[in-house]
Short mmCIF file of C-alpha atoms and ligand atoms in Angstrom, two decimals:
data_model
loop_
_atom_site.label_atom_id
_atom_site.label_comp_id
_atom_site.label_asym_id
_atom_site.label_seq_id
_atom_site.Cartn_x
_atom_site.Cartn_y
_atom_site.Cartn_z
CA UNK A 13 98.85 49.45 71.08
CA UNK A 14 100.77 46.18 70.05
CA UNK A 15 102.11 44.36 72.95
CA UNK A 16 105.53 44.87 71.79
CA UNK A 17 104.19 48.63 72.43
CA UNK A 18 103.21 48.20 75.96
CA UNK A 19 105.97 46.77 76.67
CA UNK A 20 108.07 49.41 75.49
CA UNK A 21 106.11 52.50 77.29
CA UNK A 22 105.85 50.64 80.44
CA UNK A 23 110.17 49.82 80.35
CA UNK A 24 110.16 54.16 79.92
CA UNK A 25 107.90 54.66 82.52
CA UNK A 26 109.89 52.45 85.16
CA UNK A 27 113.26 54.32 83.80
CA UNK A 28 111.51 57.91 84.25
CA UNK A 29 110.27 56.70 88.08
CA UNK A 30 113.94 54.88 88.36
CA UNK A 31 115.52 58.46 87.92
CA UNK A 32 113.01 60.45 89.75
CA UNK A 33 113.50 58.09 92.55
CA UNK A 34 116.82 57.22 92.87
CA UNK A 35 118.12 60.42 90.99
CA UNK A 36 117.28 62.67 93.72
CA UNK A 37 118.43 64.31 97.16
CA UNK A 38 117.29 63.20 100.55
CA UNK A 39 114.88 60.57 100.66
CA UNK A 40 115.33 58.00 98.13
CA UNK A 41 112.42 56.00 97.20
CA UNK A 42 110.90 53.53 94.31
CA UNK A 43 106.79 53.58 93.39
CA UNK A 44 105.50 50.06 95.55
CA UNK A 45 103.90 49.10 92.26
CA UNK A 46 107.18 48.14 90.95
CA UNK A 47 107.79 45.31 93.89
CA UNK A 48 105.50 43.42 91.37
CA UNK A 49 107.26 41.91 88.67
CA UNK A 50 106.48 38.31 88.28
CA UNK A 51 108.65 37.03 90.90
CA UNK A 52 107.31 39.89 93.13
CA UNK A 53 104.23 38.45 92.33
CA UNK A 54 104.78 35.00 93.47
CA UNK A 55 106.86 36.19 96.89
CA UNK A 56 103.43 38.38 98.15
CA UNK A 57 101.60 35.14 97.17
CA UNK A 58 104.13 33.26 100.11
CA UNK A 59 103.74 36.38 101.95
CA UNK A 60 99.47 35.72 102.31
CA UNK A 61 100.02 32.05 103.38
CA UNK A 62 102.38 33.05 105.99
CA UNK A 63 100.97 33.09 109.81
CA UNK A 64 102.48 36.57 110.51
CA UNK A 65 100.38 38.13 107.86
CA UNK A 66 96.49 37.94 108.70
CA UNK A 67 95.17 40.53 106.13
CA UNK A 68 94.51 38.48 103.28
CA UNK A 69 93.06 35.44 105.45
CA UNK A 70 90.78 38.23 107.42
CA UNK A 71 89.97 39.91 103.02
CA UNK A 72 89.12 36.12 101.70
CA UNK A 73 87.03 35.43 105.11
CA UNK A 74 84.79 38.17 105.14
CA UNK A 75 84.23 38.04 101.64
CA UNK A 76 83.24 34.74 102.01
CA UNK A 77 80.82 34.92 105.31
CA UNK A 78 79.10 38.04 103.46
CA UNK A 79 78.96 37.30 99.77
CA UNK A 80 75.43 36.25 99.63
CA UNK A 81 74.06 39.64 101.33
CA UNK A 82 76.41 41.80 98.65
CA UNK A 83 74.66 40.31 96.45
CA UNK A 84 70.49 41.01 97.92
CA UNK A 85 72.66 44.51 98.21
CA UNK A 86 73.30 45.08 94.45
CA UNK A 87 71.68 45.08 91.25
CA UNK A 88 70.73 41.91 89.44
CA UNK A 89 71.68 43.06 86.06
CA UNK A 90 75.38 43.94 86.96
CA UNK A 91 79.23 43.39 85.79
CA UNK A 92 81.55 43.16 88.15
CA UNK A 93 85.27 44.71 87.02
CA UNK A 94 88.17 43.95 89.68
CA UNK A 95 91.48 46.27 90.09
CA UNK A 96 94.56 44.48 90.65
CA UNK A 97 92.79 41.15 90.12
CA UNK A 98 96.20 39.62 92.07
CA UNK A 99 95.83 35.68 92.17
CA UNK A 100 91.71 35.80 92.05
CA UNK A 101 91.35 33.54 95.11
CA UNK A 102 88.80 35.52 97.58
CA UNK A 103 87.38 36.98 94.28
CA UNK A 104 85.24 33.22 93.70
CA UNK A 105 83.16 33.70 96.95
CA UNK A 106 81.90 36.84 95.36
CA UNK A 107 81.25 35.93 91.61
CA UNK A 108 79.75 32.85 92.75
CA UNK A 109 77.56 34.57 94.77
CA UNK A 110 76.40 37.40 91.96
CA UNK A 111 76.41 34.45 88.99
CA UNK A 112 73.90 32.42 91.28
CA UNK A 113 71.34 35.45 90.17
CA UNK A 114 71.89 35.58 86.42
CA UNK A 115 75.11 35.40 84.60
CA UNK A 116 77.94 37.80 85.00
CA UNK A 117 80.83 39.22 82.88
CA UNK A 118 83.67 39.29 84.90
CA UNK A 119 86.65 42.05 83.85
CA UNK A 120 90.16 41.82 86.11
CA UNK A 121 92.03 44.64 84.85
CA UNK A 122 95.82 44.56 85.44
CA UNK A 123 98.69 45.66 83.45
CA UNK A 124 100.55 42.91 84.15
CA UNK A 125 100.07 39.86 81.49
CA UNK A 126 101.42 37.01 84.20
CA UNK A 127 98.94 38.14 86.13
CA UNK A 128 95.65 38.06 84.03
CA UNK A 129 96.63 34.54 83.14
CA UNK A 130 96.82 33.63 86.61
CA UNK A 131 93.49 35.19 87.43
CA UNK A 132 91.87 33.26 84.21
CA UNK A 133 93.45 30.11 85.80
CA UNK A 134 91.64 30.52 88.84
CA UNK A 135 88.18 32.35 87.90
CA UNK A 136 88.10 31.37 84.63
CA UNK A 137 85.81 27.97 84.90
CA UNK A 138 83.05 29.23 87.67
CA UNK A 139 79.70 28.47 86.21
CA UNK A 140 77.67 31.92 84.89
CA UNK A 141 81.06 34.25 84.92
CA UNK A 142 82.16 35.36 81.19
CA UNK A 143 85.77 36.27 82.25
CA UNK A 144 87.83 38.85 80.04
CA UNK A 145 91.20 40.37 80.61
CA UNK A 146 91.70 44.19 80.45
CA UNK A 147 95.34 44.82 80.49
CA UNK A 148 94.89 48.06 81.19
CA UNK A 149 96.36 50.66 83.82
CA UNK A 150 93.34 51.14 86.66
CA UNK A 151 91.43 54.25 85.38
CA UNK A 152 92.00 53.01 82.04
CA UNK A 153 90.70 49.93 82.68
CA UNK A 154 87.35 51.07 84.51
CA UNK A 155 87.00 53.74 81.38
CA UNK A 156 87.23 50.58 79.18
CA UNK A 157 84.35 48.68 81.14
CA UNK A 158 82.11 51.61 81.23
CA UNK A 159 82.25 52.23 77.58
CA UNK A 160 81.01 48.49 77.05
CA UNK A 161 78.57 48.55 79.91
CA UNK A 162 74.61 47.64 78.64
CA UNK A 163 71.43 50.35 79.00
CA UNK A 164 70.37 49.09 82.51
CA UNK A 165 73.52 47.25 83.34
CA UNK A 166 74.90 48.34 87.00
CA UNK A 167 79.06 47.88 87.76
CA UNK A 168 80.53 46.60 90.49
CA UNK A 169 83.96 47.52 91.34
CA UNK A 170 86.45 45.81 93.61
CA UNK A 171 89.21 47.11 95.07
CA UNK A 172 90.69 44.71 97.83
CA UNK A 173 93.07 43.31 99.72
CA UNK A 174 93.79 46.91 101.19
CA UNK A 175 95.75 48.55 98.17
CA UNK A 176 94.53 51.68 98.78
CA UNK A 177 96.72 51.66 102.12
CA UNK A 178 99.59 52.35 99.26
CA UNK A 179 98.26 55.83 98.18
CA UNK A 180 98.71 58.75 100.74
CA UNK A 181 95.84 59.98 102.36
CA UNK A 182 95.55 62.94 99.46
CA UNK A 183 95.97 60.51 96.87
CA UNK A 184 93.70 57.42 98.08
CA UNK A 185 90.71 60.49 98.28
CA UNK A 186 92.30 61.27 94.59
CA UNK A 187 91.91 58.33 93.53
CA UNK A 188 88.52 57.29 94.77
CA UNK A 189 87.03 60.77 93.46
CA UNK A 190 88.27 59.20 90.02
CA UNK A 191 86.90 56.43 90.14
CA UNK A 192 83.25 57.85 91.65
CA UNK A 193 83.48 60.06 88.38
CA UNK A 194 83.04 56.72 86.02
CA UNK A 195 80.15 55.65 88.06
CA UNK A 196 76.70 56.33 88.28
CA UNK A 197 73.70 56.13 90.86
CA UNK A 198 73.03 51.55 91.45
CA UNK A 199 76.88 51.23 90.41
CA UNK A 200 78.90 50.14 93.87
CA UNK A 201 82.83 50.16 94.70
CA UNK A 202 83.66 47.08 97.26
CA UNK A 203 87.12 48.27 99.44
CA UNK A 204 89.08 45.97 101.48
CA UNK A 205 91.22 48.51 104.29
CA UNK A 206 93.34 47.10 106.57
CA UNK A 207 92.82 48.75 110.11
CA UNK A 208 94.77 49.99 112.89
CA UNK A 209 95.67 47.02 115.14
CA UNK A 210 98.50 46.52 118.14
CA UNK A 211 101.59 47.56 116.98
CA UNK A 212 103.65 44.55 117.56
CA UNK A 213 101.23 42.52 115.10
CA UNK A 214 101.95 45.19 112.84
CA UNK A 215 105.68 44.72 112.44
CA UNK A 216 105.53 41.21 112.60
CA UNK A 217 103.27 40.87 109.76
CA UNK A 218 106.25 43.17 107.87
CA UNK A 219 109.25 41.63 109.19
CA UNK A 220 108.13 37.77 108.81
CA UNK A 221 110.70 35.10 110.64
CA UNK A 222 111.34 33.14 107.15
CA UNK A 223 112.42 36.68 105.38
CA UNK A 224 110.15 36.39 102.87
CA UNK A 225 109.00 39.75 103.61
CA UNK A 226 112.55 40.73 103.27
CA UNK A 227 113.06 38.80 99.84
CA UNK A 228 109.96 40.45 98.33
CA UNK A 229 111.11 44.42 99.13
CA UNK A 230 114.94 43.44 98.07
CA UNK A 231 113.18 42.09 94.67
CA UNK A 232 112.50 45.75 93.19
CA UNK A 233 116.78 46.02 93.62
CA UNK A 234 116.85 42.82 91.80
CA UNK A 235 114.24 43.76 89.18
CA UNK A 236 116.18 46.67 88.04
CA UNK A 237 119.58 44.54 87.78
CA UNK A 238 117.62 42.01 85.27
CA UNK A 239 115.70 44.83 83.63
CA UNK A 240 117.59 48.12 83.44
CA UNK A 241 121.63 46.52 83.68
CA UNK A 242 121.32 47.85 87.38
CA UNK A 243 124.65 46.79 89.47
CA UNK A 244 123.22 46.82 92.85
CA UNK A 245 125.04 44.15 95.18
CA UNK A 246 121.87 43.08 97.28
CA UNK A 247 123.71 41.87 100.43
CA UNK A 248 124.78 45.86 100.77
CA UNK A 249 120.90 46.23 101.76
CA UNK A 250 118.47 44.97 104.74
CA UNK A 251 114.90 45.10 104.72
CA UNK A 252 113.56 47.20 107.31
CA UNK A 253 109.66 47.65 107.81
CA UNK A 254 108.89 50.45 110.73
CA UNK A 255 105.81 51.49 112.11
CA UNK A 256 104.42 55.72 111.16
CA UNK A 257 102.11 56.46 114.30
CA UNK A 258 101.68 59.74 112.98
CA UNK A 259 100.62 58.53 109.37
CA UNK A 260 99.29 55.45 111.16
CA UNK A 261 101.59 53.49 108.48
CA UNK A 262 103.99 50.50 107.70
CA UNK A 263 106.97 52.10 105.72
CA UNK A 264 109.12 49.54 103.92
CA UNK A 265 112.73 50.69 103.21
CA UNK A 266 115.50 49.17 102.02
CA UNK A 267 118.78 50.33 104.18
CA UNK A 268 122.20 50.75 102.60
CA UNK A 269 124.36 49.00 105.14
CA UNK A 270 127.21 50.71 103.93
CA UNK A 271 128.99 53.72 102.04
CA UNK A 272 128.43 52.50 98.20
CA UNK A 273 127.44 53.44 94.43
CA UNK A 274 125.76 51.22 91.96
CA UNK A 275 125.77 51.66 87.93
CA UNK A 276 122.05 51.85 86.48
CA UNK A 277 122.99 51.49 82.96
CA UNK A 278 119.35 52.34 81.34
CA UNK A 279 118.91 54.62 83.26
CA UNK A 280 122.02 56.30 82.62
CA UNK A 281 122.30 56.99 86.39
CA UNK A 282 124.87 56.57 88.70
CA UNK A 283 123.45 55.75 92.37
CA UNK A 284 124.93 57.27 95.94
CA UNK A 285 124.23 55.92 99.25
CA UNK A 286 125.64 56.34 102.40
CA UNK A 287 125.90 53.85 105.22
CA UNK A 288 122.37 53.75 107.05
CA UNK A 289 120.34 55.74 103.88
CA UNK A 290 117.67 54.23 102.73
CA UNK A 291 115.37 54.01 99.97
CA UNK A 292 111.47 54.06 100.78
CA UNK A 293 109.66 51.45 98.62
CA UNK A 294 106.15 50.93 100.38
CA UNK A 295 103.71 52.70 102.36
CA UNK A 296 100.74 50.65 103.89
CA UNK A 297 98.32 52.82 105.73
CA UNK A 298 96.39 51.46 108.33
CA UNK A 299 92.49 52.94 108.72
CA UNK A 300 90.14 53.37 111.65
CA UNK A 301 86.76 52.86 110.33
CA UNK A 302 85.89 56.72 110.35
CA UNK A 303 88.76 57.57 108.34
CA UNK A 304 87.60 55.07 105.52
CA UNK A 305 83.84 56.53 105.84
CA UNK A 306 85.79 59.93 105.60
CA UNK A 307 87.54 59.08 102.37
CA UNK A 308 84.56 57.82 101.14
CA UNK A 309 82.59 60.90 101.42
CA UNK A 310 85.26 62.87 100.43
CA UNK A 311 84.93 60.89 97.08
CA UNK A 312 81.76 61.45 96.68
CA UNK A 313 80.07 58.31 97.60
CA UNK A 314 76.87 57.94 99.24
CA UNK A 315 75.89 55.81 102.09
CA UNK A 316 78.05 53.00 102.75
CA UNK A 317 77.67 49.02 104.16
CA UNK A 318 81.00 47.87 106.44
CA UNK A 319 81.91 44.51 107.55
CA UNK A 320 84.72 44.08 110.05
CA UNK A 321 86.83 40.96 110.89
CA UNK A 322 87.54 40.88 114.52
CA UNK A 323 90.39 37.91 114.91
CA UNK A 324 92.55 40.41 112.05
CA UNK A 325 91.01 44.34 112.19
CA UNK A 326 90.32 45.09 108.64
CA UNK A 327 86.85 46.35 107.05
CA UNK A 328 85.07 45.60 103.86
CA UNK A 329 83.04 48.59 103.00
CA UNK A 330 80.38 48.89 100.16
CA UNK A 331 80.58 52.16 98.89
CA UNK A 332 77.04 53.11 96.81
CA UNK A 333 77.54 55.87 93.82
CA UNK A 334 74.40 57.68 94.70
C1 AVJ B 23 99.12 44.15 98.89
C2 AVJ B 23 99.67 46.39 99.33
C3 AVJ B 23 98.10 45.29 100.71
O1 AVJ B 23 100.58 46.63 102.13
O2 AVJ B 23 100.26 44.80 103.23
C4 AVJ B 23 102.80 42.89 102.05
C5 AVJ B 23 101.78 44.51 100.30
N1 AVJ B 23 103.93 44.62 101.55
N2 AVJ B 23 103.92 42.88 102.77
C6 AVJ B 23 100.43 45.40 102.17
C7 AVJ B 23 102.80 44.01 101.28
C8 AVJ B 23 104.64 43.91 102.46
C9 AVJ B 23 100.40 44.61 100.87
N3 AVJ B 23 99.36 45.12 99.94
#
């Protein structure tokens, strides 16, 4: 597909989840992946520097403090293929680690342009590591690096920084089962969780001081003003981030503060909210480690290798496709 292409199916996919979202009864809500735009982008970016937020300090330091055993862990003929590549940053300690054995191709697969170029800005000068972009939708991506992968040639996935906390507990299995059926037995999956930690830490880390937190959900509003002719007057919302204990989950909503409608042109929709309705744009699930050795199993994988972070619960686990 030309990029003029993508482009276009991606603007009728965010119009199709726009309506299913917004167009509905009772609970209102917006896919998370569409807080990402490029200025979405750039706000979670403030949001991992600030001191509320441990999880991507507690991703980039166990990475770091464990890269070299990954690597005694995993094949020596490997390529290493990273979803969501985000900014790259905690990616290095790992790449580094692998290209000190023999060189490495390195495939970030994202479907978001900005965000490849980004990633080659950081990764792309580390001595050993071919980089290439995928833009390319997750499972598409992964089918894309398996097709090119070399007889003897093991791959390396990573998933980090605790994205699979955005999938419900049916789809995070879902997913992982998808991604255990493009592997084979040497080929590994690295997972960054977030787990279960006091609750008060919790909601600070999702309703930060400086608002940024606040900024980045009231983004997707402003996203669909700039791309869809949305009308939606953001000081009619707050940011609210509450703790699930049930679904052991941060849920981000955005909460009409009063009785109003806004226009969606593109969409052709007309949206109704009443004073205290919300729409639901995030889930971020919180794991014990059991329930991330469940999902694992439940995927398919065989055994697995966990490192924790004490100062900020969260777990990298190395799941083998056995
Ligand atoms: C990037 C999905 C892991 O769930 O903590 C940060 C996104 N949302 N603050 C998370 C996020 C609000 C983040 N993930």
């Amino acid at each position: 597909m030309s990029a003029q292409g993508i482009q276009h199916a991606l603007q009728a996919d965010f119009i199709r989840d726009v309506r299913a979202g917004l167009g509905k009864s009772g609970q209102k809500e917006l896919p998370s992946s569409y807080l990402y735009d490029e200025i979405g982008a750039a706000l979670f970016e403030a949001i991992t520097l600030l001191p509320e937020y441990g999880l991507t300090r507690a991703d980039a330091r166990l990475l770091e403090l464990h890269a070299a055993e990954l690597a005694r862990r995993l094949p020596v003929s490997l390529v290493v293929a990273e979803l969501g590549s985000g900014s790259g940053r905690k990616t290095r300690w790992i790449l580094e680690a692998l290209a000190g054995r023999r060189p490495l191709d390195y495939y970030p697969i994202d479907i978001s342009r900005p965000a490849l170029v980004k990633c080659r800005g950081e990764l792309g000068r580390i001595p050993g590591v071919t980089l290439i972009e995928m833009e390319h939708s997750y499972l598409d991506g992964l089918d894309a690096v398996v097709a090119e992968r070399q007889s003897g040639q093991s791959v390396l996935f990573l998933f980090l920084g605790s994205t699979i906390g955005n999938f419900d507990q049916a789809g995070a299995v879902d997913f992982l089962r998808q991604v255990r059926a493009r592997l084979e037995p040497g080929d590994a999956l690295l997972l960054g969780t977030d787990l279960v930690k006091p609750v008060d830490q919790l909601l600070a880390a999702y309703n930060d001081a400086t608002g940024v937190t606040a900024a980045f959900n009231l983004n997707i509003l402003a996203r669909i003003n700039r791309e869809l002719g949305g009308e939606f007057a953001l000081a009619d919302f707050e940011h609210r981030a509450i703790y699930n204990h049930g679904k052991r989950r941060i849920e981000m909503h955005l909460r009409s503060k009063c009785r109003q409608q806004a226009r969606i042109r593109d969409a052709g929709l007309t949206v109704r909210l009443e004073e205290g309705e919300t729409i639901w744009t995030e889930s971020s699930h919180k794991f014990r480690l059991e329930d991330v050795n469940a999902m694992a199993q439940g995927a398919g994988f065989g055994p697995t290798i966990q490192w924790t972070d004490e100062e900020w619960p969260f777990a990298e686990s190395l799941l083998m496709a056995s």
